[in-house]
mmCIF file of C-alpha atoms in Angstrom:
data_model
loop_
_atom_site.group_PDB
_atom_site.id
_atom_site.type_symbol
_atom_site.label_atom_id
_atom_site.label_comp_id
_atom_site.label_asym_id
_atom_site.label_seq_id
_atom_site.Cartn_x
_atom_site.Cartn_y
_atom_site.Cartn_z
ATOM 1 C CA MET A 1 0.005 -0.003 -0.003
ATOM 2 C CA LYS A 2 2.846 2.343 0.692
ATOM 3 C CA GLN A 3 3.937 2.160 -2.949
ATOM 4 C CA THR A 4 0.374 2.965 -4.155
ATOM 5 C CA ILE A 5 0.227 5.996 -1.837
ATOM 6 C CA LYS A 6 3.570 7.138 -3.162
ATOM 7 C CA GLN A 7 2.447 6.874 -6.699
ATOM 8 C CA TYR A 8 -0.752 8.809 -5.911
ATOM 9 C CA LEU A 9 1.304 11.609 -4.250
ATOM 10 C CA GLU A 10 3.708 11.857 -7.106
ATOM 11 C CA GLU A 11 0.982 11.852 -9.681
ATOM 12 C CA HIS A 12 -0.666 14.872 -8.097
ATOM 13 C CA GLY A 13 2.342 16.665 -6.646
ATOM 14 C CA PHE A 14 0.987 16.358 -3.096
ATOM 15 C CA GLU A 15 3.413 16.130 -0.159
ATOM 16 C CA ALA A 16 1.454 13.697 1.996
ATOM 17 C CA LEU A 17 -1.845 11.822 2.304
ATOM 18 C CA CYS A 18 -3.377 13.025 5.568
ATOM 19 C CA PRO A 19 -6.994 11.835 5.670
ATOM 20 C CA LYS A 20 -9.445 13.731 7.851
ATOM 21 C CA ALA A 21 -12.522 12.314 6.302
ATOM 22 C CA VAL A 22 -13.911 9.256 4.396
ATOM 23 C CA LEU A 23 -16.571 9.952 1.721
ATOM 24 C CA PHE A 24 -18.756 6.998 1.068
ATOM 25 C CA ASP A 25 -21.015 6.400 -1.916
ATOM 26 C CA MET A 26 -24.312 4.984 -0.781
ATOM 27 C CA ASP A 27 -25.904 2.374 -3.118
ATOM 28 C CA GLY A 28 -23.741 -0.694 -3.439
ATOM 29 C CA VAL A 29 -21.351 0.622 -0.713
ATOM 30 C CA LEU A 30 -23.315 1.307 2.412
ATOM 31 C CA TYR A 31 -26.309 -0.738 1.262
ATOM 32 C CA ASN A 32 -26.661 -3.832 -0.869
ATOM 33 C CA SER A 33 -29.232 -1.979 -2.857
ATOM 34 C CA MET A 34 -28.246 -2.219 -6.530
ATOM 35 C CA PRO A 35 -30.297 -5.308 -7.378
ATOM 36 C CA ASN A 36 -33.410 -3.392 -6.199
ATOM 37 C CA HIS A 37 -32.456 -0.290 -8.135
ATOM 38 C CA ALA A 38 -31.936 -2.370 -11.222
ATOM 39 C CA ILE A 39 -35.440 -3.821 -10.881
ATOM 40 C CA ALA A 40 -36.988 -0.354 -10.224
ATOM 41 C CA TRP A 41 -35.216 1.167 -13.248
ATOM 42 C CA GLN A 42 -36.416 -1.531 -15.605
ATOM 43 C CA ARG A 43 -40.058 -1.385 -14.341
ATOM 44 C CA SER A 44 -40.293 2.433 -14.238
ATOM 45 C CA MET A 45 -38.661 3.170 -17.591
ATOM 46 C CA GLU A 46 -40.871 0.582 -19.309
ATOM 47 C CA LYS A 47 -43.845 2.781 -18.427
ATOM 48 C CA PHE A 48 -42.276 5.481 -20.511
ATOM 49 C CA GLY A 49 -41.384 3.376 -23.457
ATOM 50 C CA ILE A 50 -37.651 3.146 -22.459
ATOM 51 C CA HIS A 51 -35.898 -0.248 -22.523
ATOM 52 C CA MET A 52 -33.459 -0.284 -19.644
ATOM 53 C CA THR A 53 -31.495 -3.423 -18.710
ATOM 54 C CA GLU A 54 -29.832 -4.566 -15.472
ATOM 55 C CA ALA A 55 -26.518 -3.837 -17.210
ATOM 56 C CA ASP A 56 -27.620 -0.238 -18.019
ATOM 57 C CA ALA A 57 -28.506 0.220 -14.300
ATOM 58 C CA TYR A 58 -25.084 -0.877 -13.211
ATOM 59 C CA ALA A 59 -23.304 1.048 -15.981
ATOM 60 C CA THR A 60 -24.958 4.396 -14.945
ATOM 61 C CA GLU A 61 -24.838 3.735 -11.233
ATOM 62 C CA GLY A 62 -23.794 6.830 -9.304
ATOM 63 C CA ALA A 63 -25.026 9.374 -11.760
ATOM 64 C CA ARG A 64 -27.933 11.722 -10.942
ATOM 65 C CA GLY A 65 -31.180 9.863 -11.768
ATOM 66 C CA VAL A 66 -32.413 12.682 -13.901
ATOM 67 C CA ASP A 67 -29.257 12.706 -15.956
ATOM 68 C CA THR A 68 -29.524 8.949 -16.561
ATOM 69 C CA ILE A 69 -33.098 9.377 -17.739
ATOM 70 C CA ARG A 70 -32.279 12.287 -20.096
ATOM 71 C CA MET A 71 -29.436 10.239 -21.586
ATOM 72 C CA MET A 72 -31.620 7.168 -22.159
ATOM 73 C CA VAL A 73 -34.489 9.176 -23.608
ATOM 74 C CA LYS A 74 -32.033 10.885 -26.011
ATOM 75 C CA LYS A 75 -30.519 7.637 -26.968
ATOM 76 C CA GLN A 76 -33.723 5.643 -27.539
ATOM 77 C CA GLN A 77 -36.300 8.315 -28.520
ATOM 78 C CA GLY A 78 -34.066 11.036 -30.000
ATOM 79 C CA ARG A 79 -35.633 13.612 -27.718
ATOM 80 C CA ASP A 80 -34.024 16.244 -25.503
ATOM 81 C CA ILE A 81 -36.140 16.524 -22.297
ATOM 82 C CA ASP A 82 -35.699 19.099 -19.614
ATOM 83 C CA GLU A 83 -34.900 18.333 -16.034
ATOM 84 C CA ALA A 84 -38.576 18.870 -14.987
ATOM 85 C CA GLU A 85 -39.831 16.130 -17.271
ATOM 86 C CA ALA A 86 -36.928 13.822 -16.255
ATOM 87 C CA GLN A 87 -37.883 14.470 -12.575
ATOM 88 C CA LEU A 88 -41.398 13.286 -13.170
ATOM 89 C CA MET A 89 -39.994 10.103 -14.569
ATOM 90 C CA TYR A 90 -37.476 9.692 -11.804
ATOM 91 C CA ASP A 91 -40.395 10.005 -9.241
ATOM 92 C CA GLU A 92 -41.831 6.858 -10.754
ATOM 93 C CA LYS A 93 -38.487 5.122 -10.422
ATOM 94 C CA THR A 94 -38.406 6.228 -6.708
ATOM 95 C CA ARG A 95 -41.945 4.836 -6.248
ATOM 96 C CA GLN A 96 -41.002 1.518 -7.721
ATOM 97 C CA PHE A 97 -37.818 1.315 -5.588
ATOM 98 C CA HIS A 98 -39.706 1.952 -2.383
ATOM 99 C CA ALA A 99 -42.281 -0.697 -3.268
ATOM 100 C CA LEU A 100 -39.558 -3.322 -3.120
ATOM 101 C CA PRO A 101 -38.335 -4.968 0.173
ATOM 102 C CA GLU A 102 -35.873 -2.876 2.253
ATOM 103 C CA THR A 103 -32.267 -3.534 1.417
ATOM 104 C CA HIS A 104 -29.611 -4.476 3.968
ATOM 105 C CA ILE A 105 -26.536 -2.806 5.207
ATOM 106 C CA MET A 106 -23.505 -3.999 3.342
ATOM 107 C CA PRO A 107 -21.577 -6.587 5.337
ATOM 108 C CA GLY A 108 -18.403 -4.997 6.799
ATOM 109 C CA ILE A 109 -19.744 -1.390 6.917
ATOM 110 C CA PRO A 110 -20.624 -1.267 10.647
ATOM 111 C CA GLU A 111 -17.120 -2.576 11.627
ATOM 112 C CA LEU A 112 -15.427 -0.199 9.120
ATOM 113 C CA MET A 113 -17.325 2.832 10.434
ATOM 114 C CA LYS A 114 -16.444 2.045 14.016
ATOM 115 C CA GLN A 115 -12.743 2.030 13.007
ATOM 116 C CA ILE A 116 -12.972 5.241 11.010
ATOM 117 C CA ASN A 117 -14.791 6.958 13.902
ATOM 118 C CA ALA A 118 -12.245 5.686 16.402
ATOM 119 C CA ASP A 119 -9.502 7.242 14.280
ATOM 120 C CA GLY A 120 -11.173 10.616 14.518
ATOM 121 C CA LEU A 121 -12.064 10.883 10.831
ATOM 122 C CA THR A 122 -15.282 12.537 9.615
ATOM 123 C CA ILE A 123 -17.739 10.297 7.807
ATOM 124 C CA GLY A 124 -19.552 11.734 4.786
ATOM 125 C CA VAL A 125 -21.920 10.369 2.141
ATOM 126 C CA VAL A 126 -21.884 11.403 -1.534
ATOM 127 C CA THR A 127 -24.814 9.967 -3.421
ATOM 128 C CA GLY A 128 -26.511 10.545 -6.789
ATOM 129 C CA SER A 129 -29.833 9.974 -5.084
ATOM 130 C CA GLY A 130 -31.996 12.771 -3.678
ATOM 131 C CA GLN A 131 -34.747 10.633 -2.212
ATOM 132 C CA ARG A 132 -35.711 11.880 1.262
ATOM 133 C CA PRO A 133 -36.560 8.447 2.616
ATOM 134 C CA LEU A 134 -33.057 7.213 1.797
ATOM 135 C CA ILE A 135 -31.519 10.183 3.544
ATOM 136 C CA ASN A 136 -33.663 9.550 6.593
ATOM 137 C CA ARG A 137 -32.567 5.896 6.590
ATOM 138 C CA LEU A 138 -28.899 6.899 6.514
ATOM 139 C CA LEU A 139 -29.427 9.041 9.501
ATOM 140 C CA LYS A 140 -31.226 6.223 11.258
ATOM 141 C CA ASP A 141 -28.675 3.571 10.469
ATOM 142 C CA PHE A 142 -25.453 5.601 10.816
ATOM 143 C CA GLY A 143 -26.540 8.465 13.171
ATOM 144 C CA ASP A 144 -23.737 7.601 15.551
ATOM 145 C CA TYR A 145 -21.232 8.504 12.792
ATOM 146 C CA LEU A 146 -23.045 10.719 10.361
ATOM 147 C CA ASP A 147 -25.028 13.917 10.458
ATOM 148 C CA GLU A 148 -27.028 15.509 7.621
ATOM 149 C CA SER A 149 -24.574 18.335 7.029
ATOM 150 C CA HIS A 150 -22.043 15.828 5.719
ATOM 151 C CA ILE A 151 -24.399 14.242 3.118
ATOM 152 C CA VAL A 152 -24.166 15.361 -0.553
ATOM 153 C CA THR A 153 -27.241 14.474 -2.655
ATOM 154 C CA ALA A 154 -28.185 14.937 -6.274
ATOM 155 C CA TYR A 155 -29.711 18.316 -5.336
ATOM 156 C CA ASP A 156 -26.405 19.764 -4.068
ATOM 157 C CA VAL A 157 -24.681 19.787 -7.399
ATOM 158 C CA LYS A 158 -25.600 20.654 -11.027
ATOM 159 C CA HIS A 159 -23.178 18.204 -12.521
ATOM 160 C CA GLY A 160 -23.285 14.652 -11.056
ATOM 161 C CA LYS A 161 -20.882 11.756 -11.171
ATOM 162 C CA PRO A 162 -18.614 11.052 -13.147
ATOM 163 C CA ASN A 163 -17.870 14.749 -12.799
ATOM 164 C CA PRO A 164 -15.810 15.650 -9.759
ATOM 165 C CA ASP A 165 -18.426 18.086 -8.371
ATOM 166 C CA PRO A 166 -20.170 15.736 -5.923
ATOM 167 C CA TYR A 167 -16.909 14.769 -4.245
ATOM 168 C CA LEU A 168 -15.555 18.348 -4.324
ATOM 169 C CA MET A 169 -18.754 19.285 -2.509
ATOM 170 C CA GLY A 170 -18.165 16.355 -0.078
ATOM 171 C CA LEU A 171 -14.802 17.846 0.740
ATOM 172 C CA GLN A 172 -16.395 21.205 1.374
ATOM 173 C CA LYS A 173 -19.099 19.790 3.610
ATOM 174 C CA ALA A 174 -16.465 17.795 5.538
ATOM 175 C CA GLY A 175 -14.746 20.941 6.595
ATOM 176 C CA ASN A 176 -13.358 22.642 3.427
ATOM 177 C CA LEU A 177 -10.758 19.920 3.061
ATOM 178 C CA ASN A 178 -8.111 19.485 0.405
ATOM 179 C CA PRO A 179 -8.072 16.373 -1.920
ATOM 180 C CA TRP A 180 -5.203 14.797 0.028
ATOM 181 C CA GLU A 181 -7.187 14.995 3.283
ATOM 182 C CA ALA A 182 -9.856 12.412 2.360
ATOM 183 C CA PHE A 183 -10.564 8.919 1.083
ATOM 184 C CA VAL A 184 -13.295 8.079 -1.339
ATOM 185 C CA VAL A 185 -15.021 4.636 -1.078
ATOM 186 C CA GLU A 186 -16.893 3.651 -4.291
ATOM 187 C CA ASN A 187 -18.138 0.649 -6.148
ATOM 188 C CA ALA A 188 -19.225 2.048 -9.535
ATOM 189 C CA PRO A 189 -17.183 3.091 -12.583
ATOM 190 C CA LEU A 190 -18.820 6.566 -12.724
ATOM 191 C CA GLY A 191 -18.337 7.142 -8.940
ATOM 192 C CA VAL A 192 -14.605 5.991 -9.199
ATOM 193 C CA LYS A 193 -14.097 8.340 -12.007
ATOM 194 C CA ALA A 194 -15.682 11.220 -10.043
ATOM 195 C CA GLY A 195 -13.456 10.564 -6.988
ATOM 196 C CA VAL A 196 -10.333 10.318 -9.141
ATOM 197 C CA SER A 197 -11.313 13.503 -11.063
ATOM 198 C CA ALA A 198 -11.535 15.264 -7.660
ATOM 199 C CA ARG A 199 -7.912 14.066 -7.110
ATOM 200 C CA ILE A 200 -8.965 12.172 -3.912
ATOM 201 C CA PHE A 201 -7.394 8.838 -3.071
ATOM 202 C CA THR A 202 -10.108 6.483 -4.247
ATOM 203 C CA LEU A 203 -10.797 2.991 -2.824
ATOM 204 C CA ALA A 204 -12.957 0.879 -5.001
ATOM 205 C CA VAL A 205 -14.949 -2.096 -3.596
ATOM 206 C CA ASN A 206 -16.254 -4.437 -6.175
ATOM 207 C CA THR A 207 -19.712 -5.370 -4.728
ATOM 208 C CA GLY A 208 -21.352 -5.720 -8.177
ATOM 209 C CA PRO A 209 -21.056 -7.893 -11.251
ATOM 210 C CA LEU A 210 -18.254 -5.851 -12.982
ATOM 211 C CA ALA A 211 -14.675 -7.092 -13.368
ATOM 212 C CA ASN A 212 -12.028 -5.489 -11.246
ATOM 213 C CA GLU A 213 -10.366 -4.220 -14.347
ATOM 214 C CA VAL A 214 -13.399 -1.981 -15.013
ATOM 215 C CA LEU A 215 -12.821 -0.133 -11.718
ATOM 216 C CA GLU A 216 -9.095 -0.051 -12.229
ATOM 217 C CA SER A 217 -9.555 1.468 -15.672
ATOM 218 C CA GLN A 218 -11.331 4.459 -14.098
ATOM 219 C CA GLY A 219 -8.370 5.155 -12.011
ATOM 220 C CA ALA A 220 -9.174 3.481 -8.702
ATOM 221 C CA ASN A 221 -6.017 3.572 -6.432
ATOM 222 C CA ILE A 222 -6.871 0.293 -4.721
ATOM 223 C CA VAL A 223 -9.637 -2.308 -5.458
ATOM 224 C CA PHE A 224 -11.017 -4.535 -2.797
ATOM 225 C CA PRO A 225 -13.156 -7.544 -3.463
ATOM 226 C CA THR A 226 -15.591 -6.935 -0.581
ATOM 227 C CA MET A 227 -16.420 -4.307 2.045
ATOM 228 C CA ILE A 228 -15.377 -6.932 4.724
ATOM 229 C CA MET A 229 -11.920 -6.992 3.141
ATOM 230 C CA LEU A 230 -11.590 -3.275 3.210
ATOM 231 C CA SER A 231 -12.654 -3.290 6.854
ATOM 232 C CA ASN A 232 -10.062 -5.927 7.635
ATOM 233 C CA LYS A 233 -7.335 -3.974 5.788
ATOM 234 C CA TRP A 234 -8.246 -0.621 7.378
ATOM 235 C CA ARG A 235 -5.522 -0.707 10.047
ATOM 236 C CA GLU A 236 -2.928 -1.747 7.410
ATOM 237 C CA LEU A 237 -4.024 1.239 5.195
ATOM 238 C CA MET A 238 -3.832 3.720 8.012
ATOM 239 C CA ALA A 239 -0.360 2.350 9.002
ATOM 240 C CA SER A 240 0.914 2.955 5.427
ATOM 241 C CA LEU A 241 0.398 6.598 5.765
ATOM 242 C CA SER A 242 3.341 7.093 8.073
#
C-alpha cells in the first residue's frame, strides 16, 4: 500500500496523504441496494417506453437519476427533455424502488465505520440519489457517525458523477478539506471516475457484477473484493500513511 500511496502523491504533486474524512457512496457501498435499483429502473422506464436493462442500471450507477433518464431518452427516442420532465419520470422510479423490500446494510460497513470513527475521521456520504426516505434511513442507520450536514445528494450539485463536483462538495461539507485530506469509497465506474477526477485517493470495492479491471480502468487507487476485506485492511491502510 505504501507504494500505491507514493504513486498517488507523485502523480498529483502532493506532499502527504493526511486523511481527515472518508466519503462513502451509498448504493452498493453502504447498502446492498443495487439489485433493487436495477429492478426499479427496468419497471419504471418501461412505463415511458424506455428499455433499460440490468446492465444499464449498473453502468449508470452513481449518476444523478435525472441525468440517466435524459441520456436514455435521447438515446432511444431522440428527444431532449428538460430536468422537470426527467424528474417526473424519476419520481416513478423512486416509487418503484420503495415498493420493493428494504435492502440490507452491506456486510463489513458497521465494523469499518467504527474504526474510522475511532481514528477521529469525519464520515460523509456522496450519493447521486436525492430521495428523502433514503436520507432519513442513512441518519437512522448511521446516526452515531453521520449527520445531515455531511451528506451530498443529487440536489447539491448541478453536474453529477462522473464529474468531480459531488466529491468536491463532499470535501467542502467535511470541513473545506483538500483532496489529500480524504478517502473516497466507491463501487461504480462513474463514482470511481468522479473521486479520481476530484484528485482524492479512491478505494474501489467491487460489490457488483463488474470485473475489477473496469474499476481499475477508471483510476481506482486500490480495488478490494468486498467491504469486509476493506474493513479488515483498514488498520494496514492507515499504518501505510506514516
